[in-house]
Amino acid sequence: MKVYKTKTELSGHLSSLVSSEKTIGLVPTMGALHPGHTSLVNRAILENDVVLVTIFVNPTQFNDSSDLENYPRTLEADLTLLKRLKVHLVFVPSLEEMYPEKDQRTFYLDNLDKVMEGKHRKDHFNGVAQIVSKLFRLTNPTRAYFGQKDFQQFVIVRRLVKILDLDISIVACPIIREEDGLAMSSRNVKLSAAHRKLAPFIHSTLKRATQKMDLLSPEEVKTWVTSQFEKQPDMHLEYFEIVEDKELRPVIDWKEKVNKVGCLAVQLGGVRLIDNMNFD
Ligand code: AMP
């Protein structure tokens, strides 16, 4: 496994692959790797000749400076894991390497960035678009792997590739959960023991909501989910929306012939958790 810290070194290695027409699978991460990340890496290994994992905590996508400061960083353990998974290349750039100049670009993301996460995390998706576009241009992968855990991010990256007219296929990978249903996340380690015990309520509520589709309209399911979280004094539901998976428009009627996804964000003891579930 080769670990590179500079764009020059990485580009040098990647350009040697172009002539041999090897496929490249890119897995962008912010590190503090867990089995959710591992699932993306394993899929990339199955589908590509060369797998490149990037580890970079991207400041431009954080709207909250204390969230950025407190974000877990476990580089040594991450590299040990990636080596065991037989990843070929790892890119671990510094801040100066990724942003030698302040990135002034504003992306027009067809308003996909104005709902749900976008409403609560100002400029978050512009920061995601900045770093993802840099990584795509630098590495020109055949495929790039994203988790459905960050469903809105996946939808936006898929659109970004269209907007930038890039020939990269964006692969969505299913959400990996703890045994008790909590979606795996690097932020889970920040939960207190008591809050960690409460956290599976998020998944169980989503699951119970899907079971109400026969009786309740989408709007009524929304109201029901909100009422469930109101009974949890330690949890603050930021939003719950049932949207279709192309334009992220709210679903009005279950009969609509679209893929329906129920998405939410919850604050639990200062930790922000997101999750989602298909409503089919
Ligand atoms: P992050 O390091 O949190 O930026 O995540 C890097 C990638 O891993 C993103 O595409 C995430 O959606 C994905 N990911 C994170 N957690 C999970 C999970 N529990 N299941 C599947 N994918 C995940």
GROMACS .gro file of C-alpha atoms and ligand atoms in nm, residues 27-40 54 56 61 71 145-151 153-154 171 173-178 182-187, ligand 1:
model
   63
   27VAL     CA    1  -1.337   0.614  -0.189
   28PRO     CA    2  -1.333   0.964  -0.038
   29THR     CA    3  -1.345   0.971   0.344
   30MET     CA    4  -1.273   1.195   0.639
   31GLY     CA    5  -1.105   0.910   0.828
   32ALA     CA    6  -1.194   0.764   1.171
   33LEU     CA    7  -1.281   0.462   0.964
   34HIS     CA    8  -1.545   0.211   1.068
   35PRO     CA    9  -1.727  -0.081   0.898
   36GLY     CA   10  -1.940   0.165   0.696
   37HIS     CA   11  -1.622   0.283   0.522
   38THR     CA   12  -1.494  -0.074   0.498
   39SER     CA   13  -1.804  -0.174   0.299
   40LEU     CA   14  -1.729   0.097   0.041
   54THR     CA   15  -0.857   0.955   0.048
   56PHE     CA   16  -0.908   1.443   0.454
   61GLN     CA   17  -1.794   2.155   0.453
   71TYR     CA   18  -1.399   1.556   1.461
  145TYR     CA   19  -1.810   0.516  -0.394
  146PHE     CA   20  -2.048   0.696  -0.157
  147GLY     CA   21  -2.263   0.569   0.129
  148GLN     CA   22  -2.641   0.600   0.132
  149LYS     CA   23  -2.603   0.700   0.494
  150ASP     CA   24  -2.534   1.048   0.353
  151PHE     CA   25  -2.822   1.016   0.110
  153GLN     CA   26  -2.473   1.400  -0.039
  154PHE     CA   27  -2.494   1.103  -0.275
  171VAL     CA   28  -2.181   0.404  -0.684
  173CYS     CA   29  -2.349   0.163  -0.104
  174PRO     CA   30  -2.608   0.059   0.158
  175ILE     CA   31  -2.607   0.189   0.515
  176ILE     CA   32  -2.408  -0.027   0.757
  177ARG     CA   33  -2.559  -0.036   1.105
  178GLU     CA   34  -2.463  -0.145   1.454
  182LEU     CA   35  -2.776   0.276   1.491
  183ALA     CA   36  -2.623   0.382   1.159
  184MET     CA   37  -2.244   0.366   1.191
  185SER     CA   38  -2.080   0.707   1.196
  186SER     CA   39  -1.743   0.848   1.296
  187ARG     CA   40  -1.936   1.079   1.529
  281AMP     P1   41  -1.718   1.027   0.600
  281AMP     O1   42  -1.581   0.980   0.637
  281AMP     O2   43  -1.814   1.034   0.715
  281AMP     O3   44  -1.716   1.153   0.517
  281AMP     O4   45  -1.778   0.915   0.505
  281AMP     C1   46  -1.710   0.872   0.391
  281AMP     C2   47  -1.804   0.787   0.310
  281AMP     O5   48  -1.845   0.675   0.387
  281AMP     C3   49  -1.931   0.863   0.269
  281AMP     O6   50  -1.964   0.829   0.136
  281AMP     C4   51  -2.032   0.809   0.366
  281AMP     O7   52  -2.165   0.814   0.317
  281AMP     C5   53  -1.987   0.667   0.385
  281AMP     N1   54  -2.040   0.613   0.510
  281AMP     C6   55  -2.025   0.666   0.634
  281AMP     N2   56  -2.093   0.592   0.725
  281AMP     C7   57  -2.152   0.491   0.656
  281AMP     C8   58  -2.239   0.383   0.693
  281AMP     N3   59  -2.277   0.363   0.819
  281AMP     N4   60  -2.280   0.300   0.596
  281AMP     C9   61  -2.242   0.319   0.466
  281AMP     N5   62  -2.163   0.419   0.426
  281AMP    C10   63  -2.118   0.505   0.518
   0.00000   0.00000   0.00000
